[in-house]
XYZ file of N, CA and C in Angstrom:
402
model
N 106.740 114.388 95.398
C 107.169 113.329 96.300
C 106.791 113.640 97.745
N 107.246 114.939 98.298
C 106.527 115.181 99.867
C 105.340 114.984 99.452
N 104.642 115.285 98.537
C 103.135 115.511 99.039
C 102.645 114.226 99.197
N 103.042 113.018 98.187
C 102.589 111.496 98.790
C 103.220 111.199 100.021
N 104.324 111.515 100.340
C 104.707 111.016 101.687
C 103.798 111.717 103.017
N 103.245 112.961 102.716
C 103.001 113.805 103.843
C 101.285 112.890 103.217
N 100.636 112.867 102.599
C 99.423 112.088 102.929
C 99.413 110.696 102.726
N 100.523 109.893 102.662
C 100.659 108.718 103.244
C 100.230 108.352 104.727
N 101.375 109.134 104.984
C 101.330 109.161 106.773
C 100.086 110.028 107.224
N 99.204 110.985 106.810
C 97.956 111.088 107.237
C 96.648 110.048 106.597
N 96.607 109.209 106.073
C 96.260 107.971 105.132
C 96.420 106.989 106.262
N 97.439 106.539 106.938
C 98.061 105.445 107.563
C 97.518 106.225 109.269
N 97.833 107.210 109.919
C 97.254 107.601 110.784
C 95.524 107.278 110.791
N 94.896 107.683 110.058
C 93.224 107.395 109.824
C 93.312 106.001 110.234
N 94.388 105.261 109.268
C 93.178 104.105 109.283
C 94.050 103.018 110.560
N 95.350 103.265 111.224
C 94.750 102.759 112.693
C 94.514 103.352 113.234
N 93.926 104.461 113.263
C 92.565 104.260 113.734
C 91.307 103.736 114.071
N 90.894 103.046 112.954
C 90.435 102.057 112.356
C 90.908 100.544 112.623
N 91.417 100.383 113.199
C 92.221 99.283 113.841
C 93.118 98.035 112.684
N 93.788 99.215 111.612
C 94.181 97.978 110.773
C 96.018 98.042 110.787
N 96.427 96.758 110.902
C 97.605 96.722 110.603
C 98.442 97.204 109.446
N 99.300 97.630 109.634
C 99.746 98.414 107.851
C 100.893 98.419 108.116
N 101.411 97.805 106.846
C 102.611 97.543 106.389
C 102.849 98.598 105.221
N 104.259 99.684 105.327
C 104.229 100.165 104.504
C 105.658 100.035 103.577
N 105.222 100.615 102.332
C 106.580 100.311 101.684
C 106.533 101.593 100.229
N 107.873 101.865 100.165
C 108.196 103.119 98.849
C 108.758 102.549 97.874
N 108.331 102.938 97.015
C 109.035 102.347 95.521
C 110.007 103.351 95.411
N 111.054 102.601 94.801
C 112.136 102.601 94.642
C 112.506 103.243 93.299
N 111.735 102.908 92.464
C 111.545 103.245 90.843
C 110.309 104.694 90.902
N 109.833 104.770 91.401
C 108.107 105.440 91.138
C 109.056 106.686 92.556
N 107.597 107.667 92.496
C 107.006 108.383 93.747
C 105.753 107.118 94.183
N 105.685 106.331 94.139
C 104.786 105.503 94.696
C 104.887 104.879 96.199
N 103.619 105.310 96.912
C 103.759 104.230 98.225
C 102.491 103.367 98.149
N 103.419 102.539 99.016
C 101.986 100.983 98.793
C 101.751 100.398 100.723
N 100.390 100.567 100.656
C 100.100 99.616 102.212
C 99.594 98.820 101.747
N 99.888 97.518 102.731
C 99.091 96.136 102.558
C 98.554 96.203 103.952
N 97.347 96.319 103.557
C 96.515 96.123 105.467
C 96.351 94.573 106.219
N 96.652 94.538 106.985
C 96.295 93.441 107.593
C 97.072 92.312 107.098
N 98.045 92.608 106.957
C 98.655 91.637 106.058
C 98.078 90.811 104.885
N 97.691 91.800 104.265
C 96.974 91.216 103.161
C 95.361 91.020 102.792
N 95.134 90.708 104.141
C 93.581 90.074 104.451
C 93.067 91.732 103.925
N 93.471 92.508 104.108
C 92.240 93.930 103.720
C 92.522 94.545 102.370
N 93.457 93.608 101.679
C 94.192 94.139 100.203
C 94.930 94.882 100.976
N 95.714 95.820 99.325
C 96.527 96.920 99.453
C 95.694 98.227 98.764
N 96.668 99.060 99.324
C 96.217 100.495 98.895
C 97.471 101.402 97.966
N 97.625 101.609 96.718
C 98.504 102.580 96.205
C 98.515 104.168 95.882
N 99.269 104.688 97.012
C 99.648 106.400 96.943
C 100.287 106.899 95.763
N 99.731 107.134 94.366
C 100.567 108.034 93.423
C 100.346 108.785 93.009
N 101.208 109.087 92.114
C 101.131 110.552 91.026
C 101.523 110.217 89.439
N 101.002 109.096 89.376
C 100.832 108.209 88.377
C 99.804 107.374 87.960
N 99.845 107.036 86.682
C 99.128 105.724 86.471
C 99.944 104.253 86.831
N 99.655 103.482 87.236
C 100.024 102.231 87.385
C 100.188 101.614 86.655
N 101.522 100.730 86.873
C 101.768 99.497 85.897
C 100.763 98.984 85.344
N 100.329 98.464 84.247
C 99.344 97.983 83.471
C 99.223 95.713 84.609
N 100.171 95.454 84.838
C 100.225 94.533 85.576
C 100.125 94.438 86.623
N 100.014 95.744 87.350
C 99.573 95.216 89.033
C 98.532 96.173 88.869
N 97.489 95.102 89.932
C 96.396 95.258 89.811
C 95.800 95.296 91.721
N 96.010 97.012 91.977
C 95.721 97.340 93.571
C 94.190 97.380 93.690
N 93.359 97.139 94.580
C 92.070 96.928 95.061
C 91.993 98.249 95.097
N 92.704 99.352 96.028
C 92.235 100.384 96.235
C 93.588 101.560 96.181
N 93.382 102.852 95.267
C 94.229 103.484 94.399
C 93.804 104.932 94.852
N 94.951 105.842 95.660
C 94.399 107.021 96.239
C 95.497 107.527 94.781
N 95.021 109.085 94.481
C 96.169 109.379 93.218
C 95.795 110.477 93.323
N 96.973 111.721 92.717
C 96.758 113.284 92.311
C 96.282 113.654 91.467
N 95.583 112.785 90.486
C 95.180 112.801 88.942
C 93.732 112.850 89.561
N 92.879 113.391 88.575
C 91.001 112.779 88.819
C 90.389 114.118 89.787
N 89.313 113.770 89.439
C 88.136 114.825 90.547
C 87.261 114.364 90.515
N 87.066 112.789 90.479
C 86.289 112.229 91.389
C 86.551 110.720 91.410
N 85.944 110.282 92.685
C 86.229 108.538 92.657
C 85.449 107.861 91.638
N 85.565 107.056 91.185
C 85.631 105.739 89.990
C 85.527 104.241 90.634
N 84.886 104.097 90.186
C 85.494 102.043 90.792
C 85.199 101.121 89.235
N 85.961 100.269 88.497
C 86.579 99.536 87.884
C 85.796 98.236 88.449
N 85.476 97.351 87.475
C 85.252 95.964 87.984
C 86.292 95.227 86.801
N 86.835 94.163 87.845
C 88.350 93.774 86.903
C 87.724 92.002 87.132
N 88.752 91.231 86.980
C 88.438 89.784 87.229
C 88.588 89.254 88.664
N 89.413 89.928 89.005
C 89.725 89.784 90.325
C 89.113 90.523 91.794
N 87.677 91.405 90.967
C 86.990 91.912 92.005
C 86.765 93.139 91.244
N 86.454 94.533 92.445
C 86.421 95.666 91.996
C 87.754 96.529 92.296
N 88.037 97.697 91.615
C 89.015 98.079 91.859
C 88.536 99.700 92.341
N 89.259 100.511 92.888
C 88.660 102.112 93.345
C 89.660 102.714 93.206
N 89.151 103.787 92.534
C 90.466 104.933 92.185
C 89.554 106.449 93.051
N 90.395 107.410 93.547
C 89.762 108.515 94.273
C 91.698 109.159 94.097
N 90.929 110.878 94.216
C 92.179 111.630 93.937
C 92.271 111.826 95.410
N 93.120 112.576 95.723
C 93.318 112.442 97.590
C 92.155 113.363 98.464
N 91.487 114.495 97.901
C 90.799 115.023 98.576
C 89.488 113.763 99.113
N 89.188 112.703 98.297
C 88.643 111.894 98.417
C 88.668 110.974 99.733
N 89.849 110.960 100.757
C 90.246 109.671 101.490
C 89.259 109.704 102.244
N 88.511 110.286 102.581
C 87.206 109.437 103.440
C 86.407 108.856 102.663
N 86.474 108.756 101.910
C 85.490 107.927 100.468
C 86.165 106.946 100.546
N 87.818 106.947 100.352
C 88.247 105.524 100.041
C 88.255 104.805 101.768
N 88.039 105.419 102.542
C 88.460 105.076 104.082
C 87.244 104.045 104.411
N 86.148 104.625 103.730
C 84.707 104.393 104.149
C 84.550 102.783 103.101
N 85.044 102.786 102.177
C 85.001 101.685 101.338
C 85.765 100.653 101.515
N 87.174 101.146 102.358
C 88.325 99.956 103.098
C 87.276 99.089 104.232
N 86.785 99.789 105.529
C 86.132 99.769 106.001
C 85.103 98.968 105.783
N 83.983 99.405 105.158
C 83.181 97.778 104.489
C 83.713 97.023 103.682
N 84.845 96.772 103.283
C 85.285 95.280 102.663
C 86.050 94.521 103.650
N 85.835 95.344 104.714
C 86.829 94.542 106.010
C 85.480 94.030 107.098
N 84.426 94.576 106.941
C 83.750 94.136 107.734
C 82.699 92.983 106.905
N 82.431 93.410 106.205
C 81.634 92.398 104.934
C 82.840 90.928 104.916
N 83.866 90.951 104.574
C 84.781 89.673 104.834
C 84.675 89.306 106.082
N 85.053 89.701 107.018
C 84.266 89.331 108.148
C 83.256 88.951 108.998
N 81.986 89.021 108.169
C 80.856 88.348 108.029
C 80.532 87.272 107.444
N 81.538 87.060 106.365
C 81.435 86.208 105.980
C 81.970 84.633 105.627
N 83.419 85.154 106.708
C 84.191 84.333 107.373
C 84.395 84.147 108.533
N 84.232 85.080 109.274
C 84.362 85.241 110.737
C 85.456 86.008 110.751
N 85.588 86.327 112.457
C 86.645 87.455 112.918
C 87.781 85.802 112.927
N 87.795 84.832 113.587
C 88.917 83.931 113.923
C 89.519 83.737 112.728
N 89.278 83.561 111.343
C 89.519 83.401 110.276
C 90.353 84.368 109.277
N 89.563 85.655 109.674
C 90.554 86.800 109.126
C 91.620 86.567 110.560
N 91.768 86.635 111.193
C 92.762 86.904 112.246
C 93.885 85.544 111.697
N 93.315 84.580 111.457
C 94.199 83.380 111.209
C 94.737 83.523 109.483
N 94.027 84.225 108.768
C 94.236 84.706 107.494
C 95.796 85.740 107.687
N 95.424 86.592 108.352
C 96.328 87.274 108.836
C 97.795 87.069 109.305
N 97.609 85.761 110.234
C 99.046 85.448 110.426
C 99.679 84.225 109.237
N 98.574 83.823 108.375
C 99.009 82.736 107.756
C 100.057 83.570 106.223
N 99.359 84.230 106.109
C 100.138 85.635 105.153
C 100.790 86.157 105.802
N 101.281 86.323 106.677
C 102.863 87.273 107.373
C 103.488 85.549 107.450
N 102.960 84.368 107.794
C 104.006 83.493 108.054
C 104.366 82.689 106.535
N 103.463 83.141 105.200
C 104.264 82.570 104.000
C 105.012 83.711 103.471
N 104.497 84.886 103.799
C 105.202 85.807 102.642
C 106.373 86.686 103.439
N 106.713 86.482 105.012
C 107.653 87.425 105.400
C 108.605 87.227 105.005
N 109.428 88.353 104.403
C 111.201 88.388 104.175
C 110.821 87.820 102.418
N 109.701 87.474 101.579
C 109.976 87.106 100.440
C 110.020 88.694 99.659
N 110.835 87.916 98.464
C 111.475 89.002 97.594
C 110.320 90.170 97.243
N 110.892 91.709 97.127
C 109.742 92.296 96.865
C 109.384 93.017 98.047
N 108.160 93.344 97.753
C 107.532 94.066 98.925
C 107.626 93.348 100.485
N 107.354 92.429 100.446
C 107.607 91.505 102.056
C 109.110 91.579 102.595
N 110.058 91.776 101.565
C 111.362 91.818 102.080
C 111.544 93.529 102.579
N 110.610 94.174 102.028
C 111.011 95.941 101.934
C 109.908 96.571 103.418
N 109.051 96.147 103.613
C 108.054 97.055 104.020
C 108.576 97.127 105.490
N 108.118 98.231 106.115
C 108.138 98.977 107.319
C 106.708 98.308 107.799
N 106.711 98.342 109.288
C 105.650 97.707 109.869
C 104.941 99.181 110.232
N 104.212 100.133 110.354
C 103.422 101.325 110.857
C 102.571 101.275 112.058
């Protein structure tokens, strides 16, 4: 459990850096932590020491399991799994799916994406009711 919390918060340091908003939140049931970047617009990212529910389905999956990154193509896109020594691999891959969407919508669009997802989903049940702003 420290060890996801202690590279959470070096995980979440990197990437605003990177200039992304992050919302964070701990499961309650699991050692699991979950960011949603940007409110959404950059996906989420899940911190475990587990395999994941067979029903949620995270874009991008840092974990203690593995020795090396993987990426998954699902219906809903691709998915990336990396064990933690990995996070500049997964940092580098957050990174171009944030700028590639952005090319291809524009910056006004993700920015308006952005508040349109904090203004349907704040305070709803779940993660929007739980998360810490970072």
């Amino acid at each position: 459990m420290k060890q996801i919390n202690s590279f959470a918060k070096k995980l979440v340091n990197r990437l605003k850096k990177e200039g992304f908003t992050i919302q964070y939140y701990h499961a309650r049931s699991t050692n699991s932590v979950y960011l949603k970047l940007d409110y959404g617009m950059g996906h989420s990212i899940r911190i475990s020491d587990h395999k994941g529910k067979h029903h949620l389905k995270y874009r991008y999956n840092l974990v203690m399991y593995g020795n090396k990154p993987r990426k998954c193509i699902s219906k809903f896109g691709p998915r990336y799994f990396a064990p933690f020594k990995n996070m500049e691999y997964m940092v580098g891959i957050i990174k171009k799916d944030k700028l590639e969407l952005i090319s291809r919508i524009g910056n006004d669009k993700y920015e308006e994406g952005m508040k349109l997802n904090f203004l349907i989903n704040d305070g709803r049940p779940g993660f929007w009711a739980n998360y810490k702003l970072v």
